[in-house]
Amino acid sequence: MRRLRLIPDGTHFRFMWMRRINFPVSIALAILSVVIFIGIGPQYGIDFRGGTLLELKPTSEATTLASIRSTLEELNLGDVQVQEVSDLTSGTNILVRIQQQEGGDEAQQEALVKVRAALGDTVDFRRIEVVGPRVSSELAYNGAMALLLAMVGILIYIWFRFEWQFAVGAIICTAHDVLMTLGFFTVLQLEFNLSSIAALLTIVGYSLNDTVVVYDRIRENLRKFKKMPLTELIDRSINETLARTVTTSLTTILALVALLIFGGSVIRSFVASMIFGILIGTYSSIFIAAPLLIFFKIRPAPSSDEGSETAEPAEA
């Protein structure tokens, strides 16, 4: 029985010729992501804004989205968002977000009591989350620090393992993936909360893993083929790791798609961002991280006499 091969052995794709196209496009998209994230802003969750999040299950067909919205508007609780969410496991539920109340935690608890009294037995309360303003600011600060420290740790690790060109390339590649994912959150207006920070940290680790695999093969070939042109050597290295990269990304995405379909609304934004992050991380490890080594001149260009011996292995 023949094994299924997504990527055949001995591929010779020329990836480096595309760097003059994908570099400007990637830079423009990264800048656009920053502009959108700052200008429009993501849909911050209760974790970062403070307030109350309720997940309700209507007990009868008479309880509709409109009736719940009109009931809550009469309570004068400020900004109240009511939306319908559904999944295959729990069916259709109602998600209610109530803004942070003036007066601190006591006011938040009073608002929750009012909501319970107003809705009564018309709904079942599946989930209740109450976050005060002080806690939300601390969570936002800690999440940002976790992401920053992860980036610094990556820089130190790669710097010790490889040359400085590899370290800078890995950081640029990882920052590109994070910025693109932030833009993804903003464009689709996915809820940005603590699980989103966890998704960004996971994407950072996954992208770094892909980048290190490619960099490690490039470093091996730099020692093996002393006189091979750098663009040809990088193309060779990427082709040698291409089957591993594609297989790993595809199997991970298949697992995440199952979570996206059956995992419910609570983790939907986390899973969607993970799928996007893996796709963009695979792209960046091939089309961003590797070509950066040419820009940083990881190896001087060969002289005209050496150029003819493009594939001569180095002597042991």
Short mmCIF file of C-alpha atoms in Angstrom, two decimals:
data_model
loop_
_atom_site.label_atom_id
_atom_site.label_comp_id
_atom_site.label_asym_id
_atom_site.label_seq_id
_atom_site.Cartn_x
_atom_site.Cartn_y
_atom_site.Cartn_z
CA MET A 1 0.00 0.00 0.00
CA ARG A 2 1.46 3.36 -1.04
CA ARG A 3 1.75 6.06 1.59
CA LEU A 4 -0.06 9.33 1.01
CA ARG A 5 2.46 12.14 0.55
CA LEU A 6 1.16 15.70 0.66
CA ILE A 7 4.57 16.97 -0.42
CA PRO A 8 6.60 14.66 -2.71
CA ASP A 9 10.27 14.02 -2.06
CA GLY A 10 12.85 16.08 -3.89
CA THR A 11 10.83 19.25 -4.47
CA HIS A 12 12.66 22.19 -6.03
CA PHE A 13 10.32 25.14 -5.47
CA ARG A 14 11.99 28.51 -5.83
CA PHE A 15 10.77 30.50 -2.86
CA MET A 16 13.40 33.24 -2.77
CA TRP A 17 12.43 34.90 -6.03
CA MET A 18 9.14 35.91 -4.38
CA ARG A 19 10.85 37.94 -1.63
CA ARG A 20 10.67 41.13 -3.71
CA ILE A 21 6.88 40.72 -3.75
CA ASN A 22 5.96 39.23 -0.38
CA PHE A 23 8.26 41.50 1.66
CA PRO A 24 6.51 44.78 0.70
CA VAL A 25 3.09 43.12 0.94
CA SER A 26 3.81 41.69 4.40
CA ILE A 27 5.18 45.02 5.67
CA ALA A 28 2.13 46.88 4.35
CA LEU A 29 -0.29 44.39 5.94
CA ALA A 30 1.54 44.51 9.28
CA ILE A 31 1.39 48.32 9.32
CA LEU A 32 -2.28 48.20 8.32
CA SER A 33 -2.96 45.79 11.19
CA VAL A 34 -1.41 48.22 13.67
CA VAL A 35 -3.42 51.14 12.26
CA ILE A 36 -6.67 49.17 12.41
CA PHE A 37 -5.95 47.87 15.92
CA ILE A 38 -5.22 51.39 17.23
CA GLY A 39 -7.84 53.22 15.16
CA ILE A 40 -10.82 50.88 15.38
CA GLY A 41 -9.77 48.69 18.27
CA PRO A 42 -10.78 45.10 18.98
CA GLN A 43 -13.92 44.04 20.77
CA TYR A 44 -12.49 43.89 24.27
CA GLY A 45 -14.04 41.28 26.50
CA ILE A 46 -15.12 41.60 30.11
CA ASP A 47 -11.60 40.61 31.19
CA PHE A 48 -10.18 43.92 29.94
CA ARG A 49 -13.16 46.30 30.09
CA GLY A 50 -14.73 45.21 33.34
CA GLY A 51 -18.42 44.47 33.67
CA THR A 52 -20.72 41.47 33.72
CA LEU A 53 -21.03 38.67 31.19
CA LEU A 54 -24.10 36.40 31.25
CA GLU A 55 -24.83 33.35 29.13
CA LEU A 56 -28.53 32.54 29.17
CA LYS A 57 -30.63 29.67 27.87
CA PRO A 58 -34.26 30.57 27.10
CA THR A 59 -36.73 28.20 28.80
CA SER A 60 -39.53 28.76 26.29
CA GLU A 61 -40.02 29.89 22.70
CA ALA A 62 -41.73 33.05 23.97
CA THR A 63 -38.40 34.27 25.34
CA THR A 64 -36.73 35.89 22.36
CA LEU A 65 -33.70 38.07 21.79
CA ALA A 66 -35.92 41.14 21.45
CA SER A 67 -37.84 40.47 24.67
CA ILE A 68 -34.64 40.03 26.69
CA ARG A 69 -33.16 43.20 25.21
CA SER A 70 -36.26 45.28 26.00
CA THR A 71 -36.40 43.91 29.55
CA LEU A 72 -32.77 44.78 30.26
CA GLU A 73 -33.05 48.26 28.70
CA GLU A 74 -35.71 49.14 31.26
CA LEU A 75 -33.23 48.51 34.09
CA ASN A 76 -31.03 51.51 33.09
CA LEU A 77 -27.74 49.65 33.46
CA GLY A 78 -25.94 51.62 30.78
CA ASP A 79 -24.46 49.89 27.74
CA VAL A 80 -26.03 46.44 27.42
CA GLN A 81 -25.18 44.16 24.50
CA VAL A 82 -27.38 41.17 23.73
CA GLN A 83 -26.50 38.66 21.05
CA GLU A 84 -27.44 35.17 20.02
CA VAL A 85 -24.81 32.44 19.96
CA SER A 86 -25.23 28.81 18.96
CA ASP A 87 -23.23 25.62 18.77
CA LEU A 88 -23.88 21.95 18.13
CA THR A 89 -23.64 20.88 21.77
CA SER A 90 -25.83 23.35 23.67
CA GLY A 91 -27.99 24.79 20.90
CA THR A 92 -28.95 28.46 20.89
CA ASN A 93 -28.00 30.63 23.85
CA ILE A 94 -28.15 34.36 24.60
CA LEU A 95 -24.97 36.24 25.49
CA VAL A 96 -25.46 39.44 27.53
CA ARG A 97 -22.68 41.97 28.26
CA ILE A 98 -23.35 44.70 30.80
CA GLN A 99 -20.92 47.59 31.17
CA GLN A 100 -18.96 48.31 34.34
CA GLN A 101 -21.28 49.97 36.84
CA GLU A 102 -20.30 53.08 38.77
CA GLY A 103 -19.81 52.22 42.42
CA GLY A 104 -17.44 49.28 42.13
CA ASP A 105 -18.11 45.64 42.90
CA GLU A 106 -21.18 46.32 45.01
CA ALA A 107 -22.86 48.11 42.12
CA GLN A 108 -21.98 45.21 39.82
CA GLN A 109 -23.59 42.74 42.21
CA GLU A 110 -26.70 44.92 42.51
CA ALA A 111 -26.98 45.03 38.72
CA LEU A 112 -26.76 41.25 38.59
CA VAL A 113 -29.55 40.96 41.19
CA LYS A 114 -31.74 43.29 39.11
CA VAL A 115 -31.15 41.19 35.98
CA ARG A 116 -32.01 37.95 37.78
CA ALA A 117 -35.21 39.48 39.17
CA ALA A 118 -36.26 40.97 35.84
CA LEU A 119 -35.72 37.82 33.78
CA GLY A 120 -37.00 35.44 36.44
CA ASP A 121 -37.71 31.90 35.25
CA THR A 122 -37.77 32.80 31.57
CA VAL A 123 -34.09 31.85 31.23
CA ASP A 124 -31.52 29.54 32.77
CA PHE A 125 -28.27 31.22 33.79
CA ARG A 126 -25.55 29.06 32.23
CA ARG A 127 -22.54 31.29 32.93
CA ILE A 128 -21.92 34.45 34.96
CA GLU A 129 -18.66 36.42 34.97
CA VAL A 130 -18.19 39.63 36.94
CA VAL A 131 -14.91 41.58 36.61
CA GLY A 132 -14.20 44.86 38.40
CA PRO A 133 -12.24 47.77 36.85
CA ARG A 134 -9.13 47.21 39.00
CA VAL A 135 -8.98 43.53 38.14
CA SER A 136 -9.49 44.22 34.44
CA SER A 137 -6.62 46.75 34.31
CA GLU A 138 -4.33 44.29 36.11
CA LEU A 139 -5.27 41.51 33.68
CA ALA A 140 -4.54 43.76 30.69
CA TYR A 141 -1.15 44.76 32.11
CA ASN A 142 -0.17 41.19 32.98
CA GLY A 143 -1.23 39.94 29.55
CA ALA A 144 0.86 42.58 27.77
CA MET A 145 3.87 41.84 29.99
CA ALA A 146 3.57 38.10 29.33
CA LEU A 147 3.65 38.73 25.58
CA LEU A 148 6.61 41.11 25.87
CA LEU A 149 8.63 38.77 28.09
CA ALA A 150 7.97 35.90 25.70
CA MET A 151 9.44 37.95 22.85
CA VAL A 152 12.52 38.85 24.92
CA GLY A 153 12.99 35.21 25.89
CA ILE A 154 12.85 34.20 22.24
CA LEU A 155 15.49 36.77 21.33
CA ILE A 156 17.87 35.53 24.04
CA TYR A 157 17.32 31.86 23.16
CA ILE A 158 17.88 32.27 19.43
CA TRP A 159 20.87 34.57 20.00
CA PHE A 160 22.63 31.88 22.03
CA ARG A 161 21.72 29.04 19.68
CA PHE A 162 22.37 30.79 16.36
CA GLU A 163 24.17 33.85 15.02
CA TRP A 164 22.67 37.29 15.65
CA GLN A 165 21.15 37.39 12.15
CA PHE A 166 18.99 34.38 13.00
CA ALA A 167 17.90 35.94 16.31
CA VAL A 168 16.82 39.22 14.72
CA GLY A 169 15.10 37.35 11.88
CA ALA A 170 13.14 35.20 14.35
CA ILE A 171 11.99 38.25 16.34
CA ILE A 172 10.89 40.11 13.19
CA CYS A 173 9.05 37.02 11.99
CA THR A 174 7.33 36.52 15.36
CA ALA A 175 6.37 40.20 15.65
CA HIS A 176 4.89 39.99 12.13
CA ASP A 177 2.71 37.04 13.18
CA VAL A 178 1.50 38.79 16.35
CA LEU A 179 0.63 42.01 14.49
CA MET A 180 -1.23 40.13 11.78
CA THR A 181 -3.22 38.20 14.39
CA LEU A 182 -4.15 41.42 16.19
CA GLY A 183 -5.40 42.77 12.87
CA PHE A 184 -7.39 39.56 12.42
CA PHE A 185 -9.07 40.08 15.80
CA THR A 186 -9.95 43.67 14.92
CA VAL A 187 -11.23 43.09 11.37
CA LEU A 188 -13.53 40.24 12.42
CA GLN A 189 -14.35 41.92 15.77
CA LEU A 190 -13.64 38.74 17.70
CA GLU A 191 -13.80 39.10 21.46
CA PHE A 192 -10.34 39.98 22.79
CA ASN A 193 -9.87 38.61 26.30
CA LEU A 194 -7.43 36.55 28.35
CA SER A 195 -7.88 33.52 26.10
CA SER A 196 -6.82 35.75 23.19
CA ILE A 197 -3.55 36.49 25.01
CA ALA A 198 -3.13 32.74 25.47
CA ALA A 199 -3.72 32.29 21.73
CA LEU A 200 -1.08 34.91 20.90
CA LEU A 201 1.46 33.22 23.19
CA THR A 202 0.69 29.85 21.62
CA ILE A 203 1.08 31.31 18.14
CA VAL A 204 4.43 32.82 19.16
CA GLY A 205 5.65 29.39 20.28
CA TYR A 206 4.33 27.62 17.19
CA SER A 207 5.79 30.19 14.80
CA LEU A 208 9.15 30.04 16.58
CA ASN A 209 9.20 26.25 16.33
CA ASP A 210 8.62 26.39 12.57
CA THR A 211 11.26 29.10 12.16
CA VAL A 212 13.88 27.22 14.18
CA VAL A 213 13.39 24.07 12.08
CA VAL A 214 14.03 26.04 8.88
CA TYR A 215 16.93 27.98 10.42
CA ASP A 216 18.56 24.80 11.71
CA ARG A 217 18.54 23.26 8.23
CA ILE A 218 19.90 26.47 6.72
CA ARG A 219 22.74 26.47 9.23
CA GLU A 220 23.57 22.84 8.43
CA ASN A 221 23.66 23.57 4.72
CA LEU A 222 25.78 26.68 5.27
CA ARG A 223 28.44 24.40 6.71
CA LYS A 224 27.95 21.70 4.09
CA PHE A 225 27.83 23.81 0.93
CA LYS A 226 30.47 26.46 1.31
CA LYS A 227 30.26 27.83 -2.23
CA MET A 228 26.56 27.50 -3.03
CA PRO A 229 24.81 30.86 -3.65
CA LEU A 230 22.79 31.88 -0.62
CA THR A 231 19.43 32.09 -2.42
CA GLU A 232 19.88 28.60 -3.84
CA LEU A 233 20.97 27.27 -0.45
CA ILE A 234 17.91 28.73 1.33
CA ASP A 235 15.58 27.33 -1.34
CA ARG A 236 17.20 23.94 -0.88
CA SER A 237 16.82 24.12 2.91
CA ILE A 238 13.14 25.10 2.76
CA ASN A 239 12.37 22.31 0.29
CA GLU A 240 14.06 19.79 2.58
CA THR A 241 11.82 20.81 5.51
CA LEU A 242 8.68 21.54 3.48
CA ALA A 243 7.02 18.15 4.02
CA ARG A 244 7.46 18.40 7.78
CA THR A 245 6.16 21.98 7.88
CA VAL A 246 3.04 21.29 5.81
CA THR A 247 2.17 18.03 7.59
CA THR A 248 2.54 19.55 11.07
CA SER A 249 0.47 22.62 10.20
CA LEU A 250 -2.27 20.63 8.49
CA THR A 251 -2.74 18.11 11.32
CA THR A 252 -2.86 20.92 13.89
CA ILE A 253 -5.43 22.84 11.85
CA LEU A 254 -7.62 19.72 11.49
CA ALA A 255 -7.74 19.38 15.29
CA LEU A 256 -8.56 23.09 15.66
CA VAL A 257 -11.34 22.90 13.06
CA ALA A 258 -12.98 20.18 15.16
CA LEU A 259 -12.77 22.48 18.19
CA LEU A 260 -14.17 25.36 16.15
CA ILE A 261 -17.22 23.31 15.17
CA PHE A 262 -17.91 21.43 18.40
CA GLY A 263 -16.17 23.54 21.07
CA GLY A 264 -18.93 26.08 21.56
CA SER A 265 -18.95 29.87 21.68
CA VAL A 266 -16.72 30.18 24.75
CA ILE A 267 -13.54 29.17 22.90
CA ARG A 268 -14.56 30.14 19.36
CA SER A 269 -12.48 33.32 19.16
CA PHE A 270 -9.48 31.48 20.66
CA VAL A 271 -9.69 28.66 18.12
CA ALA A 272 -10.30 30.97 15.14
CA SER A 273 -7.25 33.06 16.02
CA MET A 274 -5.18 29.90 16.46
CA ILE A 275 -6.09 28.66 12.99
CA PHE A 276 -5.19 32.03 11.48
CA GLY A 277 -1.98 32.19 13.54
CA ILE A 278 -0.80 28.77 12.36
CA LEU A 279 -1.43 29.69 8.74
CA ILE A 280 0.38 33.02 9.04
CA GLY A 281 3.17 31.39 11.10
CA THR A 282 3.78 28.78 8.41
CA TYR A 283 3.84 31.50 5.78
CA SER A 284 6.25 33.70 7.72
CA SER A 285 8.73 30.91 8.49
CA ILE A 286 9.12 30.30 4.75
CA PHE A 287 8.59 33.70 3.15
CA ILE A 288 9.75 36.09 5.90
CA ALA A 289 12.23 34.42 8.27
CA ALA A 290 14.38 32.69 5.66
CA PRO A 291 14.71 35.60 3.15
CA LEU A 292 15.69 37.95 5.99
CA LEU A 293 19.02 36.09 6.15
CA ILE A 294 19.79 37.35 2.64
CA PHE A 295 19.06 40.91 3.72
CA PHE A 296 21.28 40.50 6.81
CA LYS A 297 24.05 38.93 4.67
CA ILE A 298 24.46 35.81 6.75
CA ARG A 299 27.28 34.87 4.36
CA PRO A 300 29.26 37.14 2.02
CA ALA A 301 28.52 36.73 -1.66
CA PRO A 302 30.99 34.35 -3.39
CA SER A 303 33.63 35.74 -5.73
CA SER A 304 33.36 35.21 -9.48
CA ASP A 305 35.85 32.33 -9.32
CA GLU A 306 33.85 30.55 -6.63
CA GLY A 307 30.48 31.11 -8.29
CA SER A 308 30.92 28.21 -10.70
CA GLU A 309 31.19 25.66 -7.86
CA THR A 310 27.66 26.14 -6.62
CA ALA A 311 27.05 22.77 -5.03
CA GLU A 312 30.43 21.60 -3.87
CA PRO A 313 30.22 20.19 -0.34
CA ALA A 314 32.73 21.38 2.19
CA GLU A 315 35.56 19.05 3.04
CA ALA A 316 35.30 17.32 6.36
#
